[in-house]
Short mmCIF file of C-alpha atoms in Angstrom, two decimals:
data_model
loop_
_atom_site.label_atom_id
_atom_site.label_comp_id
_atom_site.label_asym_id
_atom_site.label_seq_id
_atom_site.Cartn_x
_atom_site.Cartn_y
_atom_site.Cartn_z
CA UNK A 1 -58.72 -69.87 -28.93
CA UNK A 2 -56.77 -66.46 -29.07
CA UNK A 3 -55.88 -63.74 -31.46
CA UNK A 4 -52.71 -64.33 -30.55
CA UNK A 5 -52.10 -67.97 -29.94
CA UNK A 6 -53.17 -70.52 -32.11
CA UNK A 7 -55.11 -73.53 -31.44
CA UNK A 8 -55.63 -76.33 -33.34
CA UNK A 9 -59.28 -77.48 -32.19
CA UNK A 10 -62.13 -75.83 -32.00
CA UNK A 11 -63.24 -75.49 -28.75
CA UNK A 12 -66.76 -74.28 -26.57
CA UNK A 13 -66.99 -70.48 -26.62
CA UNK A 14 -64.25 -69.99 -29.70
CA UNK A 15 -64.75 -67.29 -32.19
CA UNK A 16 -64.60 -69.37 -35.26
CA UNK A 17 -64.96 -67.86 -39.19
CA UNK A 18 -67.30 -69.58 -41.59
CA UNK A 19 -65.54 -69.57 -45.23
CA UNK A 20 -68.34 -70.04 -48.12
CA UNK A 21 -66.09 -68.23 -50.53
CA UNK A 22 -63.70 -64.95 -50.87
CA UNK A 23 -66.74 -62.91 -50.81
CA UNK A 24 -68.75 -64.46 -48.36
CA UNK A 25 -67.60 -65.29 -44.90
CA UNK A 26 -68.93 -64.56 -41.16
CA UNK A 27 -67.81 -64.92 -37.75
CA UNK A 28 -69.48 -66.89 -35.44
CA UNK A 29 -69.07 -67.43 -31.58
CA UNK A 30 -69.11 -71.48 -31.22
CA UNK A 31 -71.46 -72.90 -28.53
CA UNK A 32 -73.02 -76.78 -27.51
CA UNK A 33 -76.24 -76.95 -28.75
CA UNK A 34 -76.36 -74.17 -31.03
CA UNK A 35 -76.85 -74.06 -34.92
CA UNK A 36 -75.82 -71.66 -37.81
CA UNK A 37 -77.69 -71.36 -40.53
CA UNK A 38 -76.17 -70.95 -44.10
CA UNK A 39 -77.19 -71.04 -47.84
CA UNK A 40 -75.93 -74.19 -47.89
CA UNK A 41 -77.42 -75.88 -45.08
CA UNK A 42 -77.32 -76.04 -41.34
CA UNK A 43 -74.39 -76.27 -39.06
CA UNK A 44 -74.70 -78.11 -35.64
CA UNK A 45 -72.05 -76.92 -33.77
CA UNK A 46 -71.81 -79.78 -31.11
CA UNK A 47 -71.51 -82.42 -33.99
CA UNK A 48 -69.93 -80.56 -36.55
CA UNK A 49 -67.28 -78.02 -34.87
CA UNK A 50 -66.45 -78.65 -31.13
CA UNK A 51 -63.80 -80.88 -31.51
CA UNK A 52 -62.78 -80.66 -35.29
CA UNK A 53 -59.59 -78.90 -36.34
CA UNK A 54 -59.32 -75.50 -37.49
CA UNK A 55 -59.47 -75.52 -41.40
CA UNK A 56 -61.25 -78.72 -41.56
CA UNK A 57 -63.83 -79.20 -44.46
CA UNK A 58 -67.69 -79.10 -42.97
CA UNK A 59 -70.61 -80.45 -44.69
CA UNK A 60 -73.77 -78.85 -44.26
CA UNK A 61 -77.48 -79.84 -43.54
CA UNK A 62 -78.03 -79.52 -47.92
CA UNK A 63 -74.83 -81.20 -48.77
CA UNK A 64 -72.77 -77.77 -49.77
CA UNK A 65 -69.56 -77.52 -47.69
CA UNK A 66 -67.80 -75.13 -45.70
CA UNK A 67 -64.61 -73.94 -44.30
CA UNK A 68 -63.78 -73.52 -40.23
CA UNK A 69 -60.71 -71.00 -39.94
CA UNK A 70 -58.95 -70.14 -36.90
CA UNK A 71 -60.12 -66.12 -36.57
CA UNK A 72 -57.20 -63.53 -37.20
CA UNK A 73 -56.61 -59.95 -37.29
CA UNK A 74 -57.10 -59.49 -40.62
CA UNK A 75 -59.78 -62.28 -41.10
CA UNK A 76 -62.08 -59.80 -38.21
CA UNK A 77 -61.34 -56.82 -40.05
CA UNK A 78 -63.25 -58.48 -42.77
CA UNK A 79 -66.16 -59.78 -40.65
CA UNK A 80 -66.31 -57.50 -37.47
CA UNK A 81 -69.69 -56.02 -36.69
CA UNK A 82 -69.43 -52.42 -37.61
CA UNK A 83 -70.50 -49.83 -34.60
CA UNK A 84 -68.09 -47.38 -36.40
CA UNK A 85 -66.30 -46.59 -39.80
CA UNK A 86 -63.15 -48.72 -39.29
CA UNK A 87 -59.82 -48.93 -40.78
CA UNK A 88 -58.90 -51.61 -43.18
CA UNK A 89 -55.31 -53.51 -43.61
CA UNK A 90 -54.36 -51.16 -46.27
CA UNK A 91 -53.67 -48.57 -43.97
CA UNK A 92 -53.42 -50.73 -40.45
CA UNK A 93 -50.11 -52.75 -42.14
CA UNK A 94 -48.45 -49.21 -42.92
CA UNK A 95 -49.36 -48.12 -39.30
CA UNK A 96 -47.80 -51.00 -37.74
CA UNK A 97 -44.95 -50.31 -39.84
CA UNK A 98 -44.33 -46.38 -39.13
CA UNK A 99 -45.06 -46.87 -36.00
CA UNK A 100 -42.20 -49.24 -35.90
CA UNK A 101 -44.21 -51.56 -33.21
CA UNK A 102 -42.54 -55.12 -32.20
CA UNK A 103 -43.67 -57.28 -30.01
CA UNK A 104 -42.97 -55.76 -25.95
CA UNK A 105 -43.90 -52.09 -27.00
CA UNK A 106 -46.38 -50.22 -25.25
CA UNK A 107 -49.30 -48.58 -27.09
CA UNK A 108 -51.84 -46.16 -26.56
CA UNK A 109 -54.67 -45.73 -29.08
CA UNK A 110 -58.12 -43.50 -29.14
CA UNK A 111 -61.12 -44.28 -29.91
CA UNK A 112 -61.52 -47.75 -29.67
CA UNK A 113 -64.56 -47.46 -32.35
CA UNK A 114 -65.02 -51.24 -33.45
CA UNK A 115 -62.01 -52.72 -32.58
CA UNK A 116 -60.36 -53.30 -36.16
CA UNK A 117 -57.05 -51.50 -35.49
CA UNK A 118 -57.18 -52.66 -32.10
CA UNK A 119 -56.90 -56.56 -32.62
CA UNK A 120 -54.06 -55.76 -34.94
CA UNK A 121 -51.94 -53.73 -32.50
CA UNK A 122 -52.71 -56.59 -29.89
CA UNK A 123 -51.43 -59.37 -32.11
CA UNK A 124 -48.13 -57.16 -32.88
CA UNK A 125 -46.93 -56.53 -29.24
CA UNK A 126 -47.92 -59.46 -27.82
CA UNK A 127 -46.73 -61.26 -25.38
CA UNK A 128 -45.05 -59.07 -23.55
CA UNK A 129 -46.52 -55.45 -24.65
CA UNK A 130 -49.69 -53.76 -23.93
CA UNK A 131 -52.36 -51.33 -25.57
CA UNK A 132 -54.21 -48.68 -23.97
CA UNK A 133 -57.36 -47.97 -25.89
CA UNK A 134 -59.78 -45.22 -25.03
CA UNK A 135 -63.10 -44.92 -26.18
CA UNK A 136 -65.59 -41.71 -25.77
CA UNK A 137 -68.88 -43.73 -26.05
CA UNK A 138 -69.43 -46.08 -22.65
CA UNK A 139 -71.53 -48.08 -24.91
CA UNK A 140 -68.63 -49.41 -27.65
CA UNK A 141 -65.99 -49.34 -24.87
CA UNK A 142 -67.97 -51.73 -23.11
CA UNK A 143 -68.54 -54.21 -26.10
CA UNK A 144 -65.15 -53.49 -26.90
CA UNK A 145 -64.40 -54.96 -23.65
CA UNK A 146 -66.56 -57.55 -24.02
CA UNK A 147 -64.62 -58.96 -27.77
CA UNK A 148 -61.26 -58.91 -26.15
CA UNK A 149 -62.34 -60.97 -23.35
CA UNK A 150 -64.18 -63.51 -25.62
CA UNK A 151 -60.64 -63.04 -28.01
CA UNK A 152 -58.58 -64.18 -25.70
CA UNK A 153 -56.37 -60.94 -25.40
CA UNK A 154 -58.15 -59.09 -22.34
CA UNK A 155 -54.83 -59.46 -20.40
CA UNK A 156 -53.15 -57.74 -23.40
CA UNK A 157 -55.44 -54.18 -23.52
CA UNK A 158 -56.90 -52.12 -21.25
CA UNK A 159 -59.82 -50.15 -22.00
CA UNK A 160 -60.58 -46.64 -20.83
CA UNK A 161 -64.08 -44.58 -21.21
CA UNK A 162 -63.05 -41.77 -21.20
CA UNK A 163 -62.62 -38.23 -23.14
CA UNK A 164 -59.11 -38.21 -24.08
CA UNK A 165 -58.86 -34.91 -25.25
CA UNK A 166 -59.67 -33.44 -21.81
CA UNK A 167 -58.65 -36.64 -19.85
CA UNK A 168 -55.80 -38.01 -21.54
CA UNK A 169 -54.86 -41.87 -22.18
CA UNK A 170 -54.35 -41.80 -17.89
CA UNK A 171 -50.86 -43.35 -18.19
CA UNK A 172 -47.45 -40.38 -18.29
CA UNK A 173 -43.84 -41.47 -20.30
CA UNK A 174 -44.39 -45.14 -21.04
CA UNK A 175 -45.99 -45.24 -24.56
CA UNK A 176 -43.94 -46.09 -27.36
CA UNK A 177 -46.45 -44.97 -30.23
CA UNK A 178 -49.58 -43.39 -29.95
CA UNK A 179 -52.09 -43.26 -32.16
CA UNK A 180 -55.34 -41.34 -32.75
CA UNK A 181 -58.48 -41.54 -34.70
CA UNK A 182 -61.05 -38.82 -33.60
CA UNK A 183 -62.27 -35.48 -35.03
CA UNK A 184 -60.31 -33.06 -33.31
CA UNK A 185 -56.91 -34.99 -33.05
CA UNK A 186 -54.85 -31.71 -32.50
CA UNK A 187 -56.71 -31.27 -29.01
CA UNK A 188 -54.81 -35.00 -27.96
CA UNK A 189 -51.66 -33.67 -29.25
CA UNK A 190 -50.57 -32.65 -25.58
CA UNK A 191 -51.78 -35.22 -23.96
CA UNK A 192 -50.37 -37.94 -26.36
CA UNK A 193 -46.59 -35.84 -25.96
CA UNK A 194 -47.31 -36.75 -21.97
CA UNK A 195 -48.07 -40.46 -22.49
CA UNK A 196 -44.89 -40.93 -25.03
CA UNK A 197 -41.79 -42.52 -23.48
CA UNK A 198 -38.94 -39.36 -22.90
CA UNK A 199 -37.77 -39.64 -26.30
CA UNK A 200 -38.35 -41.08 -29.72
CA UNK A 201 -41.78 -41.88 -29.41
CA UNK A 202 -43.74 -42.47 -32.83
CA UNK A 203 -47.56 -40.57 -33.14
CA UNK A 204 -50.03 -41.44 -36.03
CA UNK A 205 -53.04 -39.65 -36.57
CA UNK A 206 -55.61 -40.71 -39.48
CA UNK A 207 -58.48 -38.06 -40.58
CA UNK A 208 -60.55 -38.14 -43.39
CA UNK A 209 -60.41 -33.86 -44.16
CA UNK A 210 -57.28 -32.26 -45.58
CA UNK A 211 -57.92 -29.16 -43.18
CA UNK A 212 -57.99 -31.86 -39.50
CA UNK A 213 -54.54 -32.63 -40.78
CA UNK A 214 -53.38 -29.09 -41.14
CA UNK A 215 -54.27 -28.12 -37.84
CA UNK A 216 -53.10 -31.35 -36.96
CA UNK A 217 -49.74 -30.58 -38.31
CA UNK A 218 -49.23 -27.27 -36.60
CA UNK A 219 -50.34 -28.77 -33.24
CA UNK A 220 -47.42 -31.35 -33.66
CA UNK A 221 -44.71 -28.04 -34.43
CA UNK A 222 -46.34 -26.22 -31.64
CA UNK A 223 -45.46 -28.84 -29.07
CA UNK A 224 -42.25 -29.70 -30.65
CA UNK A 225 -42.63 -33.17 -32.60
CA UNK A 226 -40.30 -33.57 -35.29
CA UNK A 227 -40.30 -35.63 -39.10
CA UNK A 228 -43.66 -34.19 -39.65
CA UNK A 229 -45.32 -36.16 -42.92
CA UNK A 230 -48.63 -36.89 -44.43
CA UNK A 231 -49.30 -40.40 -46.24
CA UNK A 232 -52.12 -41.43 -48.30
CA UNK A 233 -52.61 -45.08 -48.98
CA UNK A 234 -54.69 -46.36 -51.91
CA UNK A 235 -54.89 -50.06 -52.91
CA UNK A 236 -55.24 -50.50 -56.72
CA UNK A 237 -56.24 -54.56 -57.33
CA UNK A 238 -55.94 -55.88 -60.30
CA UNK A 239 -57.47 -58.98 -62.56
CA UNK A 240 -55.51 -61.80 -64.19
CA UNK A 241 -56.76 -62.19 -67.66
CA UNK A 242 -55.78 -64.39 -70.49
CA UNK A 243 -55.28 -62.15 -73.94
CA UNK A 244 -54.88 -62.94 -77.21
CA UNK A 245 -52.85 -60.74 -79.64
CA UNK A 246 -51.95 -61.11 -83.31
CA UNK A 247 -48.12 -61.79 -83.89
CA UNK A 248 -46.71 -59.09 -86.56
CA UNK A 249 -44.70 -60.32 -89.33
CA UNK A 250 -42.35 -57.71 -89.91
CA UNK A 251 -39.16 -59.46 -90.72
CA UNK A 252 -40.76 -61.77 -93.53
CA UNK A 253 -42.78 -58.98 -95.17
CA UNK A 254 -39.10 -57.17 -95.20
CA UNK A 255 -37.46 -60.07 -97.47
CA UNK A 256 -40.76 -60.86 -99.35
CA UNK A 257 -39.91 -56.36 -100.40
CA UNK A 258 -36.29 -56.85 -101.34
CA UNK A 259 -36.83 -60.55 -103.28
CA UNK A 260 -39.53 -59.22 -105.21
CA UNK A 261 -37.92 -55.90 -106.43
CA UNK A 262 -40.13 -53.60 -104.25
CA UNK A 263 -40.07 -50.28 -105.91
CA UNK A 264 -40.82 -47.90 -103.45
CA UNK A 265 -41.35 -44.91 -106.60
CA UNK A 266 -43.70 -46.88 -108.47
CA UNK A 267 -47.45 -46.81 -105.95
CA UNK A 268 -48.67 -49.67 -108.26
CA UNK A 269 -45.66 -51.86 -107.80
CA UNK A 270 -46.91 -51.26 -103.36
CA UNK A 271 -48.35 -54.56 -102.81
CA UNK A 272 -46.22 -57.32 -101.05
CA UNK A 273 -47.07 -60.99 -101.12
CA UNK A 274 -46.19 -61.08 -97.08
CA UNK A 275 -49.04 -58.83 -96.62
CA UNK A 276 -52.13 -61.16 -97.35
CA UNK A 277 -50.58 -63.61 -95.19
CA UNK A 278 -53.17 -64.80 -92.23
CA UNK A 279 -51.23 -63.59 -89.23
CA UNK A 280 -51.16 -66.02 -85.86
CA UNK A 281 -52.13 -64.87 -82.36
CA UNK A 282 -50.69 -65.94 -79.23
CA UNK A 283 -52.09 -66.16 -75.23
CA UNK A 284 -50.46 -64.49 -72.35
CA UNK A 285 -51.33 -63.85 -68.51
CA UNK A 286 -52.44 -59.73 -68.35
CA UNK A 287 -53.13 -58.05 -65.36
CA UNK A 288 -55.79 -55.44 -66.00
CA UNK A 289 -56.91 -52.91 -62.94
CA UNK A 290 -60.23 -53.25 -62.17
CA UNK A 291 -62.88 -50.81 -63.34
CA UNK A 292 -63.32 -49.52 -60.10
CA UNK A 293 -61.19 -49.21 -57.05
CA UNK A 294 -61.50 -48.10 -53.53
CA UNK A 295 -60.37 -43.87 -53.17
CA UNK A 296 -59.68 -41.76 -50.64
CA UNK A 297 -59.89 -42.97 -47.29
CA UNK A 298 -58.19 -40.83 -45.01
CA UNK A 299 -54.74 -39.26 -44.33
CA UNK A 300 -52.12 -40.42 -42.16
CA UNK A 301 -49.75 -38.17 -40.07
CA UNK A 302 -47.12 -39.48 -38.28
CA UNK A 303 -44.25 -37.38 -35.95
CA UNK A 304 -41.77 -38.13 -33.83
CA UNK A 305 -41.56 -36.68 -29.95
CA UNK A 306 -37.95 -35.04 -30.09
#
């Protein structure tokens, strides 16, 4: 099993998902002799995963099923255990996308925090690129570590503990995008300009305060990084609804005036037949936003190293 390759079976040691629903799913590392417990039963994962295919129906311990899915980028996003605030797909597809990243580019990304963006950048440059993650805290960038080994990408990233405001990303002219998600992202501004290829390189930085991009932004003129702009992504979902809606009769109340003499002078002559008629209604598909929505997450900056 890998992020990045897929395999059909489930194997000893995978990282498997367990579907109950679209609100309810979990991880779960797969091992011989272990079981998961669920609201609808036990799973034994020698009998009923190692072995089975990826997407196969499981039936638990009470008779309620499950779903086995192969794990993803966007599937861990969803599921991850949280040692930081992470970003969601929302704004990690329009990274991926300003950042114009293919698969062979070279990436260098701080901090590491819970590995959500991480996994995503993996799964874009692979095979042949690489990301260079560094993460303040020894703790995370150990378990960070730890997840892309079990993943299956470890050969793909390489994780640094380090300060990278003082310290850098410890690799000069080879990046082709950097990006950076810390509270004082205009002190990495230098240090990201040395890790960007000679020219052309792409920089993203996401911060949750208007006044970390501002300094941001003159920290990106100051050391000569061009296309300067500020995004701000917000996902509005919305609910398909059946509605019903009376149908007007305008054109029949029209002839029902003129064939009855309608005088429009006379108030008492003001009635029309067409307008005690019992009006139909008719059913369409609506889509209606939903009461709520997700806000403001953060901003996103993104240059270009001239």
């Amino acid at each position: 099993m890998s992020f990045v390759e897929y395999g059909d079976t489930i194997k000893d040691g995978d990282t498997a998902i367990v579907f109950l629903g679209h609100e309810s799913m979990f991880p779960v590392k797969v091992q011989h002799g272990t079981v998961t417990q669920t609201k609808y039963g036990v799973i034994r994962h020698s009998t009923d995963l190692i072995g089975k295919k990826y997407g196969s129906k499981v039936t638990c311990s009470k008779g309620g099923w499950v779903f086995i899915l192969h794990p993803t980028p966007e599937l861990w996003t969803m599921n991850l255990p949280h040692r930081t605030q992470i970003l969601y797909s929302t704004d990690i597809s329009i990274i991926t996308m300003m950042l114009e990243l293919k698969p062979g580019s070279i990436v260098c990304e701080s901090g590491t925090g819970s590995g959500s963006l991480s996994h995503a950048l993996i799964r874009t440059v692979a095979p042949t690129g690489h990301l260079y993650t560094v993460e303040f805290h020894q703790q995370r960038a150990e378990k960070a570590k730890e997840e892309f080994r079990e993943h299956g990408v470890e050969h793909l990233v390489t994780v640094t503990n380090q300060d990278v405001c003082k310290n850098g990303f410890g690799v000069s002219d080879i990046a082709d995008a950097v990006f950076l998600d810390i509270p004082s992202p205009w002190e990495a501004i230098g240090h990201a300009k040395s890790a960007l290829k000679a020219e052309g390189g792409r920089i993203c930085s996401f911060s949750p305060c208007i006044e970390q991009v501002q300094r941001t932004c003159l920290a990106l003129e100051e050391y000569g990084f061009t296309e300067i702009n500020t995004l701000e992504i917000l996902l509005r979902v919305y609910n398909v609804r059946t509605v019903s809606l009376q149908i007007p009769d305008l054109g029949k109340a029209a002839e029902d005036n003129s064939s009855t003499g309608f005088d429009s002078s006379n108030p008492s002559k003001q009635g029309s037949p067409g307008a005690n008629l019992q009006q139909g209604t008719v059913q369409f598909k609506s889509g209606v936003p939903l009461r709520e929505m997700v806000g403001h997450t953060g901003y996103l900056t993104f240059a270009t190293k001239s």
